[in-house]
PDB file of C-alpha atoms and ligand atoms in Angstrom:
ATOM      1  CA  UNK A  18     -12.964  79.982  47.251  1.00 50.00           C
ATOM      2  CA  UNK A  19      -9.919  80.057  45.097  1.00 57.00           C
ATOM      3  CA  UNK A  20      -8.529  80.656  47.905  1.00 60.00           C
ATOM      4  CA  UNK A  21      -9.756  77.405  49.940  1.00 61.00           C
ATOM      5  CA  UNK A  22      -8.862  75.469  46.791  1.00 56.00           C
ATOM      6  CA  UNK A  23      -4.894  76.847  46.980  1.00 55.00           C
ATOM      7  CA  UNK A  24      -4.939  76.334  50.901  1.00 53.00           C
ATOM      8  CA  UNK A  25      -6.224  72.491  50.578  1.00 53.00           C
ATOM      9  CA  UNK A  26      -3.558  71.666  47.631  1.00 52.00           C
ATOM     10  CA  UNK A  27      -0.954  72.980  49.856  1.00 52.00           C
ATOM     11  CA  UNK A  28      -1.563  71.121  52.990  1.00 52.00           C
ATOM     12  CA  UNK A  29      -2.601  68.581  50.387  1.00 50.00           C
ATOM     13  CA  UNK A  30       1.026  66.984  51.044  1.00 47.00           C
ATOM     14  CA  UNK A  31       1.608  67.251  54.736  1.00 46.00           C
ATOM     15  CA  UNK A  32      -2.115  64.857  54.682  1.00 47.00           C
ATOM     16  CA  UNK A  33      -0.389  62.540  52.050  1.00 43.00           C
ATOM     17  CA  UNK A  34       3.032  61.414  54.096  1.00 43.00           C
ATOM     18  CA  UNK A  35       0.978  60.817  57.513  1.00 52.00           C
ATOM     19  CA  UNK A  36      -0.227  57.868  56.032  1.00 57.00           C
ATOM     20  CA  UNK A  37       1.526  55.382  53.793  1.00 58.00           C
ATOM     21  CA  UNK A  38      -0.063  52.279  51.482  1.00 57.00           C
ATOM     22  CA  UNK A  39       2.335  49.618  50.772  1.00 55.00           C
ATOM     23  CA  UNK A  40       1.684  47.182  49.268  1.00 65.00           C
ATOM     24  CA  UNK A  41       4.817  44.712  48.745  1.00 85.00           C
ATOM     25  CA  UNK A  42       5.818  41.284  50.144  1.00 92.00           C
ATOM     26  CA  UNK A  43       9.042  42.704  49.660  1.00 91.00           C
ATOM     27  CA  UNK A  44       8.800  44.320  53.094  1.00 92.00           C
ATOM     28  CA  UNK A  45       8.333  41.462  55.748  1.00 95.00           C
ATOM     29  CA  UNK A  46      10.503  39.738  57.174  1.00 94.00           C
ATOM     30  CA  UNK A  47       9.863  36.028  57.442  1.00 96.00           C
ATOM     31  CA  UNK A  48      11.222  33.594  59.141  1.00 94.00           C
ATOM     32  CA  UNK A  49      10.812  29.673  59.958  1.00 94.00           C
ATOM     33  CA  UNK A  50       9.418  28.559  57.170  1.00 96.00           C
ATOM     34  CA  UNK A  51       8.165  31.371  55.011  1.00 96.00           C
ATOM     35  CA  UNK A  52       8.683  32.263  51.916  1.00 97.00           C
ATOM     36  CA  UNK A  53       8.091  34.361  49.504  1.00 97.00           C
ATOM     37  CA  UNK A  54       5.238  33.177  46.666  1.00 96.00           C
ATOM     38  CA  UNK A  55       4.524  35.595  44.283  1.00 94.00           C
ATOM     39  CA  UNK A  56       4.221  39.493  43.475  1.00 92.00           C
ATOM     40  CA  UNK A  57       1.580  39.348  45.887  1.00 94.00           C
ATOM     41  CA  UNK A  58       1.665  36.393  48.506  1.00 97.00           C
ATOM     42  CA  UNK A  59       4.024  35.012  51.203  1.00 97.00           C
ATOM     43  CA  UNK A  60       3.469  31.030  51.593  1.00 98.00           C
ATOM     44  CA  UNK A  61       4.113  30.615  55.854  1.00 97.00           C
ATOM     45  CA  UNK A  62       3.615  27.134  56.035  1.00 96.00           C
ATOM     46  CA  UNK A  63       3.960  24.561  52.879  1.00 97.00           C
ATOM     47  CA  UNK A  64       1.629  21.152  53.943  1.00 98.00           C
ATOM     48  CA  UNK A  65       3.447  19.409  55.616  1.00 96.00           C
ATOM     49  CA  UNK A  66       3.805  18.588  59.345  1.00 95.00           C
ATOM     50  CA  UNK A  67       5.257  20.467  62.374  1.00 93.00           C
ATOM     51  CA  UNK A  68       6.135  23.770  60.022  1.00 94.00           C
ATOM     52  CA  UNK A  69       6.476  27.443  61.351  1.00 94.00           C
ATOM     53  CA  UNK A  70       6.756  30.638  59.445  1.00 95.00           C
ATOM     54  CA  UNK A  71       6.389  34.276  60.229  1.00 94.00           C
ATOM     55  CA  UNK A  72       6.062  37.287  58.460  1.00 96.00           C
ATOM     56  CA  UNK A  73       6.496  41.304  60.232  1.00 94.00           C
ATOM     57  CA  UNK A  74       6.126  44.325  58.243  1.00 94.00           C
ATOM     58  CA  UNK A  75       9.302  45.828  58.252  1.00 92.00           C
ATOM     59  CA  UNK A  76       8.126  49.455  59.763  1.00 91.00           C
ATOM     60  CA  UNK A  77       6.745  49.962  63.908  1.00 94.00           C
ATOM     61  CA  UNK A  78       3.487  51.278  62.863  1.00 95.00           C
ATOM     62  CA  UNK A  79       2.238  54.475  65.254  1.00 96.00           C
ATOM     63  CA  UNK A  80      -1.671  53.545  66.597  1.00 97.00           C
ATOM     64  CA  UNK A  81      -2.920  56.732  67.540  1.00 96.00           C
ATOM     65  CA  UNK A  82      -3.059  57.352  63.401  1.00 96.00           C
ATOM     66  CA  UNK A  83      -5.546  55.112  61.468  1.00 96.00           C
ATOM     67  CA  UNK A  84      -4.283  51.534  59.764  1.00 95.00           C
ATOM     68  CA  UNK A  85      -6.240  49.941  57.633  1.00 96.00           C
ATOM     69  CA  UNK A  86      -4.916  46.121  56.347  1.00 95.00           C
ATOM     70  CA  UNK A  87      -6.262  44.181  53.217  1.00 95.00           C
ATOM     71  CA  UNK A  88      -5.062  41.050  52.306  1.00 96.00           C
ATOM     72  CA  UNK A  89      -6.521  37.833  51.376  1.00 97.00           C
ATOM     73  CA  UNK A  90      -5.621  34.709  53.293  1.00 98.00           C
ATOM     74  CA  UNK A  91      -5.524  31.345  52.202  1.00 98.00           C
ATOM     75  CA  UNK A  92      -6.075  28.462  54.700  1.00 98.00           C
ATOM     76  CA  UNK A  93      -5.482  25.600  52.502  1.00 98.00           C
ATOM     77  CA  UNK A  94      -7.677  22.384  50.895  1.00 98.00           C
ATOM     78  CA  UNK A  95      -7.868  20.070  53.966  1.00 98.00           C
ATOM     79  CA  UNK A  96     -10.459  20.088  55.934  1.00 97.00           C
ATOM     80  CA  UNK A  97     -10.881  17.178  58.977  1.00 95.00           C
ATOM     81  CA  UNK A  98      -7.000  16.761  58.304  1.00 96.00           C
ATOM     82  CA  UNK A  99      -6.256  20.591  58.501  1.00 96.00           C
ATOM     83  CA  UNK A 100      -4.491  23.033  60.958  1.00 95.00           C
ATOM     84  CA  UNK A 101      -3.824  25.563  62.759  1.00 96.00           C
ATOM     85  CA  UNK A 102      -4.568  28.665  61.268  1.00 96.00           C
ATOM     86  CA  UNK A 103      -3.382  32.554  60.612  1.00 96.00           C
ATOM     87  CA  UNK A 104      -3.000  34.998  63.357  1.00 95.00           C
ATOM     88  CA  UNK A 105      -1.988  38.483  62.879  1.00 96.00           C
ATOM     89  CA  UNK A 106       0.283  40.242  65.947  1.00 95.00           C
ATOM     90  CA  UNK A 107       0.603  43.610  67.269  1.00 96.00           C
ATOM     91  CA  UNK A 108       2.668  43.477  69.909  1.00 95.00           C
ATOM     92  CA  UNK A 109       5.924  46.395  71.186  1.00 94.00           C
ATOM     93  CA  UNK A 110       8.660  44.255  69.604  1.00 91.00           C
ATOM     94  CA  UNK A 111       9.105  42.174  66.437  1.00 90.00           C
ATOM     95  CA  UNK A 112       8.404  38.594  67.876  1.00 85.00           C
ATOM     96  CA  UNK A 113       6.794  35.678  67.832  1.00 85.00           C
ATOM     97  CA  UNK A 114       4.474  33.171  70.696  1.00 81.00           C
ATOM     98  CA  UNK A 115       4.008  30.021  70.823  1.00 79.00           C
ATOM     99  CA  UNK A 116       3.404  29.372  67.953  1.00 79.00           C
ATOM    100  CA  UNK A 117       0.121  25.753  66.791  1.00 80.00           C
ATOM    101  CA  UNK A 118      -2.298  26.013  68.923  1.00 83.00           C
ATOM    102  CA  UNK A 119      -1.072  29.256  70.257  1.00 81.00           C
ATOM    103  CA  UNK A 120      -1.832  31.069  67.230  1.00 82.00           C
ATOM    104  CA  UNK A 121       1.570  32.894  66.733  1.00 81.00           C
ATOM    105  CA  UNK A 122       0.164  36.270  69.825  1.00 84.00           C
ATOM    106  CA  UNK A 123       0.614  32.791  72.858  1.00 86.00           C
ATOM    107  CA  UNK A 124       2.350  34.306  75.962  1.00 88.00           C
ATOM    108  CA  UNK A 125       3.481  37.801  74.575  1.00 91.00           C
ATOM    109  CA  UNK A 126       2.906  40.636  77.017  1.00 93.00           C
ATOM    110  CA  UNK A 127       1.789  42.903  75.760  1.00 95.00           C
ATOM    111  CA  UNK A 128       0.066  42.031  73.151  1.00 94.00           C
ATOM    112  CA  UNK A 129      -3.521  41.860  70.127  1.00 96.00           C
ATOM    113  CA  UNK A 130      -3.688  39.314  68.550  1.00 96.00           C
ATOM    114  CA  UNK A 131      -6.762  38.169  65.912  1.00 96.00           C
ATOM    115  CA  UNK A 132      -7.486  34.478  65.080  1.00 96.00           C
ATOM    116  CA  UNK A 133      -8.041  32.773  62.234  1.00 97.00           C
ATOM    117  CA  UNK A 134      -7.965  29.325  63.439  1.00 96.00           C
ATOM    118  CA  UNK A 135      -9.352  26.289  61.505  1.00 97.00           C
ATOM    119  CA  UNK A 136      -8.405  22.946  64.335  1.00 96.00           C
ATOM    120  CA  UNK A 137     -10.339  22.859  67.238  1.00 96.00           C
ATOM    121  CA  UNK A 138      -8.182  22.373  70.565  1.00 94.00           C
ATOM    122  CA  UNK A 139     -10.708  21.120  73.068  1.00 95.00           C
ATOM    123  CA  UNK A 140      -8.287  22.443  75.877  1.00 94.00           C
ATOM    124  CA  UNK A 141      -8.625  26.272  74.596  1.00 95.00           C
ATOM    125  CA  UNK A 142     -12.624  26.313  73.991  1.00 96.00           C
ATOM    126  CA  UNK A 143     -12.232  26.469  70.893  1.00 95.00           C
ATOM    127  CA  UNK A 144     -15.656  26.061  68.528  1.00 96.00           C
ATOM    128  CA  UNK A 145     -15.505  22.976  66.225  1.00 96.00           C
ATOM    129  CA  UNK A 146     -16.369  25.429  63.184  1.00 97.00           C
ATOM    130  CA  UNK A 147     -13.093  27.232  61.764  1.00 98.00           C
ATOM    131  CA  UNK A 148     -13.896  30.891  63.468  1.00 97.00           C
ATOM    132  CA  UNK A 149     -12.408  34.451  65.033  1.00 98.00           C
ATOM    133  CA  UNK A 150     -11.656  35.964  67.727  1.00 97.00           C
ATOM    134  CA  UNK A 151      -9.607  38.831  69.672  1.00 97.00           C
ATOM    135  CA  UNK A 152      -7.762  37.913  71.883  1.00 96.00           C
ATOM    136  CA  UNK A 153      -5.651  40.102  74.623  1.00 95.00           C
ATOM    137  CA  UNK A 154      -1.367  39.505  76.623  1.00 94.00           C
ATOM    138  CA  UNK A 155      -1.469  36.030  74.858  1.00 91.00           C
ATOM    139  CA  UNK A 156      -4.140  34.379  76.364  1.00 91.00           C
ATOM    140  CA  UNK A 157      -5.030  32.031  74.036  1.00 89.00           C
ATOM    141  CA  UNK A 158      -8.081  30.486  75.542  1.00 93.00           C
ATOM    142  CA  UNK A 159     -11.302  30.914  74.747  1.00 93.00           C
ATOM    143  CA  UNK A 160     -12.448  32.195  78.114  1.00 93.00           C
ATOM    144  CA  UNK A 161     -10.204  35.425  77.597  1.00 92.00           C
ATOM    145  CA  UNK A 162     -11.028  35.982  74.360  1.00 93.00           C
ATOM    146  CA  UNK A 163     -12.464  39.952  74.813  1.00 93.00           C
ATOM    147  CA  UNK A 164     -14.735  39.450  70.554  1.00 95.00           C
ATOM    148  CA  UNK A 165     -15.514  35.775  69.821  1.00 95.00           C
ATOM    149  CA  UNK A 166     -15.228  33.174  68.854  1.00 97.00           C
ATOM    150  CA  UNK A 167     -17.674  32.948  66.100  1.00 98.00           C
ATOM    151  CA  UNK A 168     -17.570  30.475  63.942  1.00 98.00           C
ATOM    152  CA  UNK A 169     -17.813  30.219  60.790  1.00 98.00           C
ATOM    153  CA  UNK A 170     -17.968  28.035  57.701  1.00 97.00           C
ATOM    154  CA  UNK A 171     -15.276  26.124  56.404  1.00 98.00           C
ATOM    155  CA  UNK A 172     -12.244  28.198  55.097  1.00 98.00           C
ATOM    156  CA  UNK A 173     -10.026  24.945  54.501  1.00 98.00           C
ATOM    157  CA  UNK A 174     -10.656  25.567  51.214  1.00 98.00           C
ATOM    158  CA  UNK A 175      -7.839  26.095  48.380  1.00 98.00           C
ATOM    159  CA  UNK A 176      -9.386  29.449  47.778  1.00 98.00           C
ATOM    160  CA  UNK A 177      -8.456  33.032  48.884  1.00 98.00           C
ATOM    161  CA  UNK A 178     -10.455  35.061  51.971  1.00 98.00           C
ATOM    162  CA  UNK A 179     -10.500  38.833  51.224  1.00 98.00           C
ATOM    163  CA  UNK A 180      -9.717  40.100  55.111  1.00 98.00           C
ATOM    164  CA  UNK A 181     -10.284  43.622  56.223  1.00 98.00           C
ATOM    165  CA  UNK A 182      -8.447  44.430  59.125  1.00 98.00           C
ATOM    166  CA  UNK A 183      -9.575  48.308  60.402  1.00 98.00           C
ATOM    167  CA  UNK A 184      -8.176  50.436  63.017  1.00 98.00           C
ATOM    168  CA  UNK A 185     -10.212  53.787  64.020  1.00 98.00           C
ATOM    169  CA  UNK A 186      -8.575  56.248  66.554  1.00 97.00           C
ATOM    170  CA  UNK A 187     -10.305  58.079  67.137  1.00 97.00           C
ATOM    171  CA  UNK A 188     -13.688  56.003  67.324  1.00 97.00           C
ATOM    172  CA  UNK A 189     -11.339  53.167  68.818  1.00 97.00           C
ATOM    173  CA  UNK A 190     -12.872  50.659  67.276  1.00 98.00           C
ATOM    174  CA  UNK A 191     -11.103  47.568  65.168  1.00 98.00           C
ATOM    175  CA  UNK A 192     -13.234  45.932  62.690  1.00 98.00           C
ATOM    176  CA  UNK A 193     -12.312  42.726  61.344  1.00 98.00           C
ATOM    177  CA  UNK A 194     -14.090  41.578  57.788  1.00 98.00           C
ATOM    178  CA  UNK A 195     -13.534  38.695  56.273  1.00 98.00           C
ATOM    179  CA  UNK A 196     -14.914  37.485  53.154  1.00 97.00           C
ATOM    180  CA  UNK A 197     -17.710  40.729  53.614  1.00 97.00           C
ATOM    181  CA  UNK A 198     -18.982  40.223  57.148  1.00 98.00           C
ATOM    182  CA  UNK A 199     -18.190  41.657  60.338  1.00 98.00           C
ATOM    183  CA  UNK A 200     -16.565  38.466  62.073  1.00 98.00           C
ATOM    184  CA  UNK A 201     -15.141  40.622  65.154  1.00 98.00           C
ATOM    185  CA  UNK A 202     -15.199  44.140  66.729  1.00 97.00           C
ATOM    186  CA  UNK A 203     -13.315  45.082  69.100  1.00 97.00           C
ATOM    187  CA  UNK A 204     -13.941  49.385  71.240  1.00 97.00           C
ATOM    188  CA  UNK A 205     -11.767  50.194  72.750  1.00 96.00           C
ATOM    189  CA  UNK A 206      -8.545  52.567  73.943  1.00 97.00           C
ATOM    190  CA  UNK A 207      -6.380  49.343  72.418  1.00 96.00           C
ATOM    191  CA  UNK A 208      -3.589  52.649  73.298  1.00 97.00           C
ATOM    192  CA  UNK A 209      -4.214  53.237  76.362  1.00 97.00           C
ATOM    193  CA  UNK A 210      -5.430  50.244  78.543  1.00 96.00           C
ATOM    194  CA  UNK A 211      -3.705  47.328  76.160  1.00 96.00           C
ATOM    195  CA  UNK A 212       0.004  48.888  75.480  1.00 96.00           C
ATOM    196  CA  UNK A 213       0.510  51.177  78.661  1.00 96.00           C
ATOM    197  CA  UNK A 214       0.154  54.206  76.350  1.00 96.00           C
ATOM    198  CA  UNK A 215       2.837  52.938  73.493  1.00 96.00           C
ATOM    199  CA  UNK A 216       0.933  54.008  70.710  1.00 96.00           C
ATOM    200  CA  UNK A 217       4.301  52.615  68.246  1.00 96.00           C
ATOM    201  CA  UNK A 218       3.579  48.918  67.365  1.00 96.00           C
ATOM    202  CA  UNK A 219       4.489  46.366  64.941  1.00 95.00           C
ATOM    203  CA  UNK A 220       2.622  43.758  62.809  1.00 96.00           C
ATOM    204  CA  UNK A 221       2.860  40.320  61.995  1.00 95.00           C
ATOM    205  CA  UNK A 222       1.053  37.814  60.575  1.00 96.00           C
ATOM    206  CA  UNK A 223       1.609  33.624  61.904  1.00 94.00           C
ATOM    207  CA  UNK A 224       0.856  30.377  60.907  1.00 95.00           C
ATOM    208  CA  UNK A 225       1.636  26.639  61.591  1.00 94.00           C
ATOM    209  CA  UNK A 226       0.991  22.818  61.441  1.00 95.00           C
ATOM    210  CA  UNK A 227       0.409  19.906  63.601  1.00 93.00           C
ATOM    211  CA  UNK A 228      -0.369  16.957  63.055  1.00 94.00           C
ATOM    212  CA  UNK A 229      -2.393  17.521  61.091  1.00 96.00           C
ATOM    213  CA  UNK A 230      -1.611  19.678  58.327  1.00 97.00           C
ATOM    214  CA  UNK A 231      -2.010  23.064  55.110  1.00 97.00           C
ATOM    215  CA  UNK A 232      -0.129  25.671  52.683  1.00 98.00           C
ATOM    216  CA  UNK A 233      -1.295  28.606  54.504  1.00 97.00           C
ATOM    217  CA  UNK A 234      -0.935  31.971  52.722  1.00 98.00           C
ATOM    218  CA  UNK A 235      -1.889  35.645  52.768  1.00 97.00           C
ATOM    219  CA  UNK A 236      -2.027  37.564  49.858  1.00 96.00           C
ATOM    220  CA  UNK A 237      -0.878  41.394  50.945  1.00 95.00           C
ATOM    221  CA  UNK A 238      -3.866  43.817  49.213  1.00 93.00           C
ATOM    222  CA  UNK A 239      -3.797  47.197  50.235  1.00 92.00           C
ATOM    223  CA  UNK A 240      -1.862  48.050  53.149  1.00 92.00           C
ATOM    224  CA  UNK A 241      -3.014  51.348  55.026  1.00 92.00           C
ATOM    225  CA  UNK A 242      -1.061  52.949  58.019  1.00 91.00           C
ATOM    226  CA  UNK A 243       1.174  55.591  59.511  1.00 91.00           C
ATOM    227  CA  UNK A 244       5.079  54.686  60.249  1.00 90.00           C
ATOM    228  CA  UNK A 245       6.320  55.202  63.968  1.00 91.00           C
ATOM    229  CA  UNK A 246       8.229  58.757  63.894  1.00 88.00           C
ATOM    230  CA  UNK A 247      10.747  56.918  65.904  1.00 86.00           C
ATOM    231  CA  UNK A 248      11.007  53.778  65.152  1.00 86.00           C
ATOM    232  CA  UNK A 249      12.388  51.261  68.204  1.00 87.00           C
ATOM    233  CA  UNK A 250      15.297  48.808  68.147  1.00 81.00           C
ATOM    234  CA  UNK A 251      14.171  45.435  66.527  1.00 75.00           C
ATOM    235  CA  UNK A 252      14.045  42.674  68.021  1.00 62.00           C
ATOM    236  CA  UNK A 253      13.214  39.168  65.998  1.00 58.00           C
ATOM    237  CA  UNK A 254      13.182  36.522  67.559  1.00 53.00           C
ATOM    238  CA  UNK A 255      13.144  34.662  63.753  1.00 46.00           C
ATOM    239  CA  UNK A 256      12.593  31.643  64.577  1.00 43.00           C
TER     240      UNK A 256
HETATM  241 CA1   CA B  22      -6.917  26.098  67.443  1.00 82.60          CA
HETATM  242 CA1   CA B  23     -12.408  24.273  58.396  1.00 82.60          CA
END
């Protein structure tokens, strides 16, 4: 028994170095209109027309290990007059795709995008409600969505909406919970099927406004992930 305890204690530091817990806004590379708001929050866009901002986590992560993103989204206070929403992007380089209705991942190949869309673009098949969807490889039309679009109640209420994105590499399952409810789930071998066997990706978050506007923030609660052992050279579009 004592031996087992000793073994556990010896193994503990090894296990702990695999998965890191980070929670600082300083660890993101900001582009466009994104600015640090306070210790916890980044304002991706101010409430003005035709703004776009991005925040990329500075280190690439290893998708062969679990990751967990716990953040709050604030999607502004303009409902009818609000746009466009917030998108999460996973991509081998730190490059933002087409923004605005493209949610920051349009045109990026290979990529995985999770969108929290607050503006109905008819030509992309957006439902009238605010919605959550998972799209891959930069295709933003919902006919190509692999999960969703799932309509949710109005997100543009000025409040913090708790978001939890969890990747389980054993079960090969990506789960998206918003305000305590499961809003998207994807069961797939993301590394093999989407990223061609490359488990090293960057992740970032983007937002934009158009003629309709909102301030849009992300507030970091807890990030748990494994840094990729070999960090790729940073290809930062910085748009
Ligand atoms: Ca939209
Ligand atoms: Ca809305």
